[in-house]
């Protein structure tokens, strides 16, 4: 049995040994990198049969190298244990991070989540024509909440968590018409699945309650011009008033590499709670697989509408009834890397209606904004 398990570890885990023994657990606690056998909490979790997918995912995120064939883990309690017991980092107690709930300026928040700590999804595999996601699928999805003039909160855009403190979304979800027509962006909801129920359950598993975090400040890209047809630089960063707590249902996504260029051969996914074919927003988090659309053809099509697409925009979809739609804006276009890690490659920006045959959706290409994202995190986190 161990052998089989070992294969699972070897084939699905990717990051290499770290030299230092100090590490940070997926829940953000300082601990030590030890053999799985020296970490009672994670070992007990690992010995469960059947092994729940969320435990597999947590173990994967906890891994910090190998000792021969035995994985080393950054030892600490599982999220469920953390809720019920005060954490005792093992094997040796160490001081834990200072309170994660205040408006502090931790240096960790100044950059997107590190490569081995993002984009990890427990799952194997309108939005128009979309499918339901699993409860814990795409745990980086965020719903953006707006304070209306009546004093209510309405959720109109999507976004993605890129570390504990920051969400990536579209500029038009922060500024311009949305402020006049809907209200000002005031809150971000993380770990949501079904907007119509308080506690979301699927196949007898229930998710933690969503985390609703007030917005501290927001940064639409300075190049974005409200009302401009081209929608260039439709990207923005939102700083949360307190740090999100990572769990099975709340995790950051990786950013695409600056050098990566997507081509029509790439398959990507879009996810969100936007309008579906029945004309209403979906209460359930949906996903849809799309092909990247040939850029030149996309540019020619949109030129006929008077929109001149730039280098930092990409097009995906184009098949009848398969598209993002109103309400999905700001949400991600995502790609699964060969090692199974998810990265965000685009931000839902605009389209010509939704799901029209031959008309792909237009997305802001994240690869063109990596430096801007990094510098915005850095300058707003001090
Ligand atoms: N701008 C829209 C919004 O506010 C999203 C547009 C995406 N449309 C599309 N056909 N892909 O939610």
Short mmCIF file of C-alpha atoms and ligand atoms in Angstrom, two decimals:
data_model
loop_
_atom_site.label_atom_id
_atom_site.label_comp_id
_atom_site.label_asym_id
_atom_site.label_seq_id
_atom_site.Cartn_x
_atom_site.Cartn_y
_atom_site.Cartn_z
CA UNK A 1 0.00 0.00 0.00
CA UNK A 2 2.77 2.39 0.85
CA UNK A 3 4.24 1.86 -2.56
CA UNK A 4 1.04 2.88 -4.25
CA UNK A 5 0.73 5.91 -2.07
CA UNK A 6 4.30 6.78 -2.78
CA UNK A 7 3.62 6.76 -6.50
CA UNK A 8 0.77 9.14 -5.93
CA UNK A 9 3.11 11.46 -4.10
CA UNK A 10 5.91 11.19 -6.59
CA UNK A 11 3.73 11.71 -9.62
CA UNK A 12 1.63 14.51 -8.30
CA UNK A 13 4.08 16.51 -6.26
CA UNK A 14 6.62 18.71 -7.76
CA UNK A 15 8.63 21.03 -5.67
CA UNK A 16 12.07 20.09 -4.60
CA UNK A 17 13.73 19.83 -1.22
CA UNK A 18 14.24 23.02 0.66
CA UNK A 19 17.53 23.53 2.40
CA UNK A 20 16.20 25.20 5.49
CA UNK A 21 14.11 23.26 7.97
CA UNK A 22 11.91 26.22 8.72
CA UNK A 23 8.76 26.42 6.71
CA UNK A 24 5.29 27.92 6.64
CA UNK A 25 2.28 25.60 6.66
CA UNK A 26 -0.50 26.09 4.08
CA UNK A 27 -2.40 27.87 6.85
CA UNK A 28 0.41 30.34 7.31
CA UNK A 29 1.97 29.09 10.55
CA UNK A 30 5.69 28.88 11.11
CA UNK A 31 6.77 25.31 11.59
CA UNK A 32 9.41 22.81 10.60
CA UNK A 33 9.87 20.59 7.61
CA UNK A 34 9.98 17.01 8.93
CA UNK A 35 9.37 13.47 7.73
CA UNK A 36 5.67 12.70 7.42
CA UNK A 37 6.26 10.02 10.06
CA UNK A 38 7.36 12.65 12.55
CA UNK A 39 4.22 14.67 12.12
CA UNK A 40 1.34 12.96 13.97
CA UNK A 41 -1.43 15.26 12.71
CA UNK A 42 -0.66 14.87 9.05
CA UNK A 43 0.22 11.18 9.42
CA UNK A 44 -3.17 10.45 11.01
CA UNK A 45 -4.90 12.36 8.23
CA UNK A 46 -2.89 10.48 5.64
CA UNK A 47 -3.84 7.10 7.06
CA UNK A 48 -7.57 7.64 6.57
CA UNK A 49 -9.26 5.34 4.07
CA UNK A 50 -10.68 6.34 1.74
CA UNK A 51 -8.35 9.31 1.67
CA UNK A 52 -10.54 12.41 1.13
CA UNK A 53 -9.45 14.57 -1.80
CA UNK A 54 -9.21 17.66 0.36
CA UNK A 55 -6.75 15.85 2.62
CA UNK A 56 -4.70 14.82 -0.42
CA UNK A 57 -4.66 18.43 -1.47
CA UNK A 58 -3.63 19.65 1.96
CA UNK A 59 -0.85 17.08 2.18
CA UNK A 60 0.36 18.16 -1.22
CA UNK A 61 0.51 21.76 -0.12
CA UNK A 62 2.27 20.77 3.08
CA UNK A 63 4.99 18.87 1.32
CA UNK A 64 8.42 20.42 1.56
CA UNK A 65 10.69 17.77 0.09
CA UNK A 66 11.58 14.12 0.41
CA UNK A 67 13.63 11.97 2.72
CA UNK A 68 14.38 9.09 0.40
CA UNK A 69 10.89 8.14 -0.72
CA UNK A 70 9.18 9.53 2.34
CA UNK A 71 7.71 12.96 1.85
CA UNK A 72 8.73 15.70 4.23
CA UNK A 73 5.92 17.94 5.35
CA UNK A 74 5.64 21.34 6.91
CA UNK A 75 4.10 20.02 10.08
CA UNK A 76 0.97 21.55 11.55
CA UNK A 77 -2.69 20.82 12.20
CA UNK A 78 -5.21 20.41 9.39
CA UNK A 79 -7.71 23.23 8.81
CA UNK A 80 -10.49 21.32 10.63
CA UNK A 81 -8.27 20.72 13.64
CA UNK A 82 -7.23 24.30 13.62
CA UNK A 83 -10.82 25.39 14.14
CA UNK A 84 -11.32 23.17 17.16
CA UNK A 85 -7.95 23.18 18.86
CA UNK A 86 -5.45 25.94 19.44
CA UNK A 87 -2.57 25.09 17.19
CA UNK A 88 0.54 23.52 18.60
CA UNK A 89 2.99 23.50 15.75
CA UNK A 90 4.86 20.26 15.87
CA UNK A 91 7.30 18.79 16.46
CA UNK A 92 8.63 21.80 18.35
CA UNK A 93 6.36 24.67 19.30
CA UNK A 94 7.46 27.96 17.84
CA UNK A 95 5.94 31.36 18.00
CA UNK A 96 3.15 31.66 15.44
CA UNK A 97 2.62 34.55 13.12
CA UNK A 98 1.15 37.65 14.62
CA UNK A 99 -2.61 38.01 14.32
CA UNK A 100 -3.68 37.47 10.77
CA UNK A 101 -6.78 39.55 11.07
CA UNK A 102 -5.56 43.09 11.42
CA UNK A 103 -4.63 45.64 8.78
CA UNK A 104 -0.94 44.93 9.17
CA UNK A 105 1.66 45.00 6.45
CA UNK A 106 3.26 41.60 6.37
CA UNK A 107 6.08 41.39 3.82
CA UNK A 108 4.58 38.05 2.68
CA UNK A 109 1.70 39.98 1.17
CA UNK A 110 3.94 42.06 -1.06
CA UNK A 111 4.24 39.42 -3.74
CA UNK A 112 1.93 36.93 -5.41
CA UNK A 113 1.77 33.53 -3.69
CA UNK A 114 5.05 31.63 -4.20
CA UNK A 115 5.17 29.00 -6.91
CA UNK A 116 4.75 26.00 -4.65
CA UNK A 117 1.88 27.52 -2.70
CA UNK A 118 -0.63 28.45 -5.34
CA UNK A 119 -2.90 26.99 -7.95
CA UNK A 120 -3.51 23.76 -6.09
CA UNK A 121 -6.93 22.31 -6.66
CA UNK A 122 -8.23 19.14 -5.11
CA UNK A 123 -10.18 18.30 -8.20
CA UNK A 124 -9.27 15.93 -11.02
CA UNK A 125 -10.71 17.82 -13.72
CA UNK A 126 -22.55 31.38 -17.62
CA UNK A 127 -21.00 31.30 -17.87
CA UNK A 128 -23.02 30.24 -20.92
CA UNK A 129 -23.08 26.50 -21.36
CA UNK A 130 -21.05 25.96 -18.19
CA UNK A 131 -21.02 23.07 -15.74
CA UNK A 132 -21.26 23.13 -11.97
CA UNK A 133 -17.89 23.13 -10.29
CA UNK A 134 -17.22 20.92 -7.30
CA UNK A 135 -17.49 22.45 -3.87
CA UNK A 136 -13.74 22.89 -3.50
CA UNK A 137 -12.87 23.44 -7.14
CA UNK A 138 -11.12 26.71 -8.02
CA UNK A 139 -10.80 27.78 -4.37
CA UNK A 140 -9.29 31.11 -5.47
CA UNK A 141 -12.57 32.37 -6.90
CA UNK A 142 -13.78 35.60 -5.37
CA UNK A 143 -17.12 37.37 -5.69
CA UNK A 144 -16.99 41.14 -5.64
CA UNK A 145 -19.69 42.87 -3.58
CA UNK A 146 -20.98 46.41 -4.24
CA UNK A 147 -22.76 48.69 -1.82
CA UNK A 148 -25.86 50.02 -3.56
CA UNK A 149 -27.51 53.36 -2.91
CA UNK A 150 -30.25 51.50 -1.07
CA UNK A 151 -27.62 50.19 1.33
CA UNK A 152 -27.76 46.59 0.17
CA UNK A 153 -24.85 44.53 -1.15
CA UNK A 154 -24.98 43.07 -4.63
CA UNK A 155 -22.39 40.76 -6.18
CA UNK A 156 -21.60 41.65 -9.77
CA UNK A 157 -18.05 40.64 -10.68
CA UNK A 158 -15.56 37.89 -10.10
CA UNK A 159 -11.89 37.90 -9.18
CA UNK A 160 -9.13 35.62 -7.95
CA UNK A 161 -7.15 35.50 -4.74
CA UNK A 162 -3.42 35.77 -5.50
CA UNK A 163 -2.17 35.77 -1.92
CA UNK A 164 -3.72 36.23 1.52
CA UNK A 165 -4.27 39.92 1.03
CA UNK A 166 -4.90 40.64 -2.66
CA UNK A 167 -7.48 39.85 -5.31
CA UNK A 168 -6.98 40.27 -9.05
CA UNK A 169 -9.99 41.47 -11.03
CA UNK A 170 -10.93 43.70 -13.98
CA UNK A 171 -10.48 47.50 -13.83
CA UNK A 172 -14.08 47.89 -14.94
CA UNK A 173 -15.15 45.95 -11.83
CA UNK A 174 -13.58 48.68 -9.69
CA UNK A 175 -14.10 51.94 -11.49
CA UNK A 176 -16.30 53.70 -14.05
CA UNK A 177 -19.82 52.71 -15.07
CA UNK A 178 -20.10 50.06 -12.35
CA UNK A 179 -19.71 52.73 -9.65
CA UNK A 180 -22.44 54.85 -11.19
CA UNK A 181 -24.79 52.04 -12.11
CA UNK A 182 -24.28 49.54 -9.28
CA UNK A 183 -22.32 51.09 -6.43
CA UNK A 184 -18.85 51.14 -4.99
CA UNK A 185 -16.86 47.98 -4.48
CA UNK A 186 -17.01 47.31 -0.77
CA UNK A 187 -16.52 43.63 0.01
CA UNK A 188 -15.02 40.41 -1.33
CA UNK A 189 -16.52 37.00 -0.72
CA UNK A 190 -14.17 34.01 -0.67
CA UNK A 191 -14.94 30.31 -0.41
CA UNK A 192 -18.41 30.76 -1.91
CA UNK A 193 -20.15 28.02 -3.88
CA UNK A 194 -23.89 28.55 -3.84
CA UNK A 195 -24.89 32.15 -3.22
CA UNK A 196 -28.39 31.06 -2.17
CA UNK A 197 -27.43 28.90 0.76
CA UNK A 198 -25.62 29.72 3.96
CA UNK A 199 -23.68 26.52 4.31
CA UNK A 200 -22.91 24.80 1.03
CA UNK A 201 -22.94 21.02 0.91
CA UNK A 202 -22.39 18.59 -1.92
CA UNK A 203 -22.38 14.79 -1.70
CA UNK A 204 -22.55 14.97 2.11
CA UNK A 205 -19.49 17.23 2.36
CA UNK A 206 -20.09 20.75 3.59
CA UNK A 207 -17.80 23.68 2.97
CA UNK A 208 -16.80 26.23 5.59
CA UNK A 209 -18.89 29.37 5.55
CA UNK A 210 -17.65 31.90 3.01
CA UNK A 211 -15.26 34.59 4.21
CA UNK A 212 -16.64 38.05 3.63
CA UNK A 213 -13.80 40.56 3.80
CA UNK A 214 -14.15 44.34 3.44
CA UNK A 215 -12.13 46.02 0.74
CA UNK A 216 -9.31 48.21 2.09
CA UNK A 217 -8.33 49.83 -1.21
CA UNK A 218 -8.45 49.11 -4.90
CA UNK A 219 -6.16 49.84 -7.82
CA UNK A 220 -7.54 49.88 -11.33
CA UNK A 221 -4.71 49.86 -13.87
CA UNK A 222 -3.81 53.50 -14.60
CA UNK A 223 -4.06 52.86 -18.35
CA UNK A 224 -7.71 51.83 -18.18
CA UNK A 225 -10.11 54.38 -19.65
CA UNK A 226 -13.76 54.10 -18.70
CA UNK A 227 -16.03 54.02 -21.74
CA UNK A 228 -13.22 53.29 -24.20
CA UNK A 229 -14.33 50.57 -26.62
CA UNK A 230 -10.95 48.89 -26.68
CA UNK A 231 -11.00 48.20 -22.96
CA UNK A 232 -7.21 48.20 -22.83
CA UNK A 233 -5.61 47.59 -19.43
CA UNK A 234 -8.83 46.19 -18.00
CA UNK A 235 -7.16 44.79 -14.92
CA UNK A 236 -7.11 45.80 -11.27
CA UNK A 237 -5.95 44.82 -7.81
CA UNK A 238 -8.01 44.83 -4.64
CA UNK A 239 -6.43 44.91 -1.20
CA UNK A 240 -8.45 43.20 1.53
CA UNK A 241 -8.89 44.90 4.89
CA UNK A 242 -7.76 41.72 6.60
CA UNK A 243 -5.94 38.65 5.45
CA UNK A 244 -7.95 35.73 4.12
CA UNK A 245 -7.63 32.47 6.01
CA UNK A 246 -6.54 29.69 3.72
CA UNK A 247 -8.54 26.47 3.90
CA UNK A 248 -9.69 23.73 1.55
CA UNK A 249 -12.09 26.26 0.07
CA UNK A 250 -9.90 29.33 0.04
CA UNK A 251 -6.54 29.17 -1.73
CA UNK A 252 -4.54 31.46 -4.01
CA UNK A 253 -4.01 30.85 -7.73
CA UNK A 254 -0.61 31.24 -9.44
CA UNK A 255 0.02 33.93 -12.00
CA UNK A 256 1.05 32.92 -15.50
CA UNK A 257 4.72 33.36 -16.42
CA UNK A 258 5.50 36.66 -18.06
CA UNK A 259 7.03 34.87 -21.02
CA UNK A 260 4.15 32.50 -21.64
CA UNK A 261 2.21 33.12 -24.83
CA UNK A 262 -1.04 31.28 -25.37
CA UNK A 263 -1.90 29.88 -28.77
CA UNK A 264 -5.09 28.43 -30.26
CA UNK A 265 -3.90 24.96 -29.24
CA UNK A 266 -4.30 25.82 -25.55
CA UNK A 267 -7.41 24.88 -23.65
CA UNK A 268 -8.37 27.18 -20.84
CA UNK A 269 -11.17 27.48 -18.31
CA UNK A 270 -13.32 30.34 -17.22
CA UNK A 271 -15.32 30.28 -13.97
CA UNK A 272 -17.84 32.49 -12.26
CA UNK A 273 -21.37 33.21 -11.12
CA UNK A 274 -22.34 35.26 -14.19
CA UNK A 275 -25.40 35.23 -16.38
CA UNK A 276 -26.44 31.90 -17.86
CA UNK A 277 -28.65 31.04 -20.80
CA UNK A 278 -31.74 31.59 -18.68
CA UNK A 279 -30.74 35.25 -18.40
CA UNK A 280 -30.02 35.25 -14.67
CA UNK A 281 -26.85 35.10 -12.62
CA UNK A 282 -25.97 31.60 -11.55
CA UNK A 283 -26.22 30.95 -7.82
CA UNK A 284 -23.67 28.14 -8.23
CA UNK A 285 -20.04 28.57 -9.19
CA UNK A 286 -19.79 27.43 -12.81
CA UNK A 287 -16.90 26.53 -15.08
CA UNK A 288 -16.45 26.18 -18.78
CA UNK A 289 -13.58 24.88 -20.90
CA UNK A 290 -12.76 27.06 -23.91
CA UNK A 291 -10.24 27.08 -26.72
CA UNK A 292 -7.93 30.07 -27.22
CA UNK A 293 -9.19 31.88 -30.34
CA UNK A 294 -6.81 32.93 -33.10
CA UNK A 295 -5.74 36.46 -32.22
CA UNK A 296 -5.62 37.89 -35.75
CA UNK A 297 -9.13 36.68 -36.51
CA UNK A 298 -10.34 38.07 -33.22
CA UNK A 299 -8.75 41.45 -33.93
CA UNK A 300 -10.43 41.62 -37.35
CA UNK A 301 -13.82 40.68 -35.92
CA UNK A 302 -13.74 43.26 -33.15
CA UNK A 303 -12.39 45.90 -35.52
CA UNK A 304 -15.72 45.73 -37.34
CA UNK A 305 -17.29 46.91 -34.06
CA UNK A 306 -14.77 49.72 -33.67
CA UNK A 307 -12.68 48.06 -30.97
CA UNK A 308 -8.96 47.80 -31.64
CA UNK A 309 -7.51 45.01 -29.54
CA UNK A 310 -3.96 45.35 -28.26
CA UNK A 311 -1.12 43.02 -27.44
CA UNK A 312 -2.24 42.50 -23.89
CA UNK A 313 -5.65 41.18 -24.77
CA UNK A 314 -6.51 37.64 -25.68
CA UNK A 315 -9.56 35.94 -27.08
CA UNK A 316 -11.14 32.64 -26.09
CA UNK A 317 -14.28 30.74 -26.99
CA UNK A 318 -16.25 31.60 -30.11
CA UNK A 319 -18.56 28.60 -30.12
CA UNK A 320 -22.31 29.11 -29.89
CA UNK A 321 -23.60 29.37 -26.32
CA UNK A 322 -20.20 28.78 -24.74
CA UNK A 323 -18.93 31.98 -23.24
CA UNK A 324 -18.50 34.10 -20.16
CA UNK A 325 -21.26 36.65 -19.71
CA UNK A 326 -22.41 39.60 -17.63
CA UNK A 327 -21.36 39.07 -14.02
CA UNK A 328 -18.36 36.95 -14.92
CA UNK A 329 -16.21 40.03 -15.49
CA UNK A 330 -13.07 40.20 -13.43
CA UNK A 331 -13.09 36.42 -13.11
CA UNK A 332 -10.20 34.35 -14.38
CA UNK A 333 -9.26 32.58 -17.53
CA UNK A 334 -7.24 29.69 -16.14
CA UNK A 335 -4.85 27.13 -17.44
CA UNK A 336 -3.71 23.92 -15.82
CA UNK A 337 0.01 23.43 -16.14
CA UNK A 338 1.36 19.97 -16.96
CA UNK A 339 2.30 19.57 -13.28
CA UNK A 340 -1.35 20.06 -12.31
CA UNK A 341 -0.93 23.56 -10.92
CA UNK A 342 -3.47 26.16 -11.99
CA UNK A 343 -2.43 29.59 -13.15
CA UNK A 344 -4.46 32.59 -14.12
CA UNK A 345 -3.79 33.69 -17.69
CA UNK A 346 -6.61 36.14 -18.30
CA UNK A 347 -9.24 38.36 -16.75
CA UNK A 348 -12.80 38.35 -18.14
CA UNK A 349 -13.15 41.73 -19.84
CA UNK A 350 -15.83 42.01 -22.53
CA UNK A 351 -17.58 40.41 -25.48
CA UNK A 352 -20.11 41.04 -28.19
CA UNK A 353 -23.22 39.90 -26.39
CA UNK A 354 -22.65 36.43 -24.99
CA UNK A 355 -22.19 33.11 -26.68
CA UNK A 356 -22.66 34.29 -30.26
CA UNK A 357 -21.32 31.86 -32.78
CA UNK A 358 -17.95 33.03 -34.09
CA UNK A 359 -17.53 35.74 -31.43
CA UNK A 360 -14.99 34.88 -28.76
CA UNK A 361 -14.82 36.68 -25.43
CA UNK A 362 -12.03 39.18 -24.84
CA UNK A 363 -9.75 38.75 -21.83
CA UNK A 364 -6.97 40.90 -20.41
CA UNK A 365 -3.75 38.92 -20.75
CA UNK A 366 -2.21 38.62 -17.28
CA UNK A 367 1.26 37.85 -18.69
CA UNK A 368 1.52 41.47 -19.83
CA UNK A 369 0.91 42.83 -16.32
CA UNK A 370 3.14 40.77 -14.04
CA UNK A 371 5.45 43.70 -13.25
CA UNK A 372 2.53 46.02 -12.64
CA UNK A 373 0.88 43.47 -10.32
CA UNK A 374 4.09 42.97 -8.36
CA UNK A 375 4.80 46.64 -7.97
CA UNK A 376 1.21 47.41 -7.00
CA UNK A 377 1.32 44.78 -4.26
CA UNK A 378 4.61 46.08 -3.06
CA UNK A 379 3.74 49.76 -2.96
CA UNK A 380 0.32 49.25 -1.36
CA UNK A 381 1.61 46.89 1.31
CA UNK A 382 3.67 49.24 3.41
N1 LIG B 1 -18.35 42.78 -19.25
C1 LIG B 1 -19.06 41.67 -18.74
C2 LIG B 1 -19.35 41.85 -17.26
O1 LIG B 1 -19.47 42.95 -16.85
C3 LIG B 1 -18.42 40.36 -19.00
C4 LIG B 1 -18.31 40.16 -20.41
C5 LIG B 1 -17.82 38.88 -20.86
N2 LIG B 1 -18.58 38.67 -22.02
C6 LIG B 1 -18.34 37.75 -22.90
N3 LIG B 1 -19.17 37.61 -23.87
N4 LIG B 1 -17.32 36.96 -22.78
O2 LIG B 1 -19.59 40.93 -16.50
#
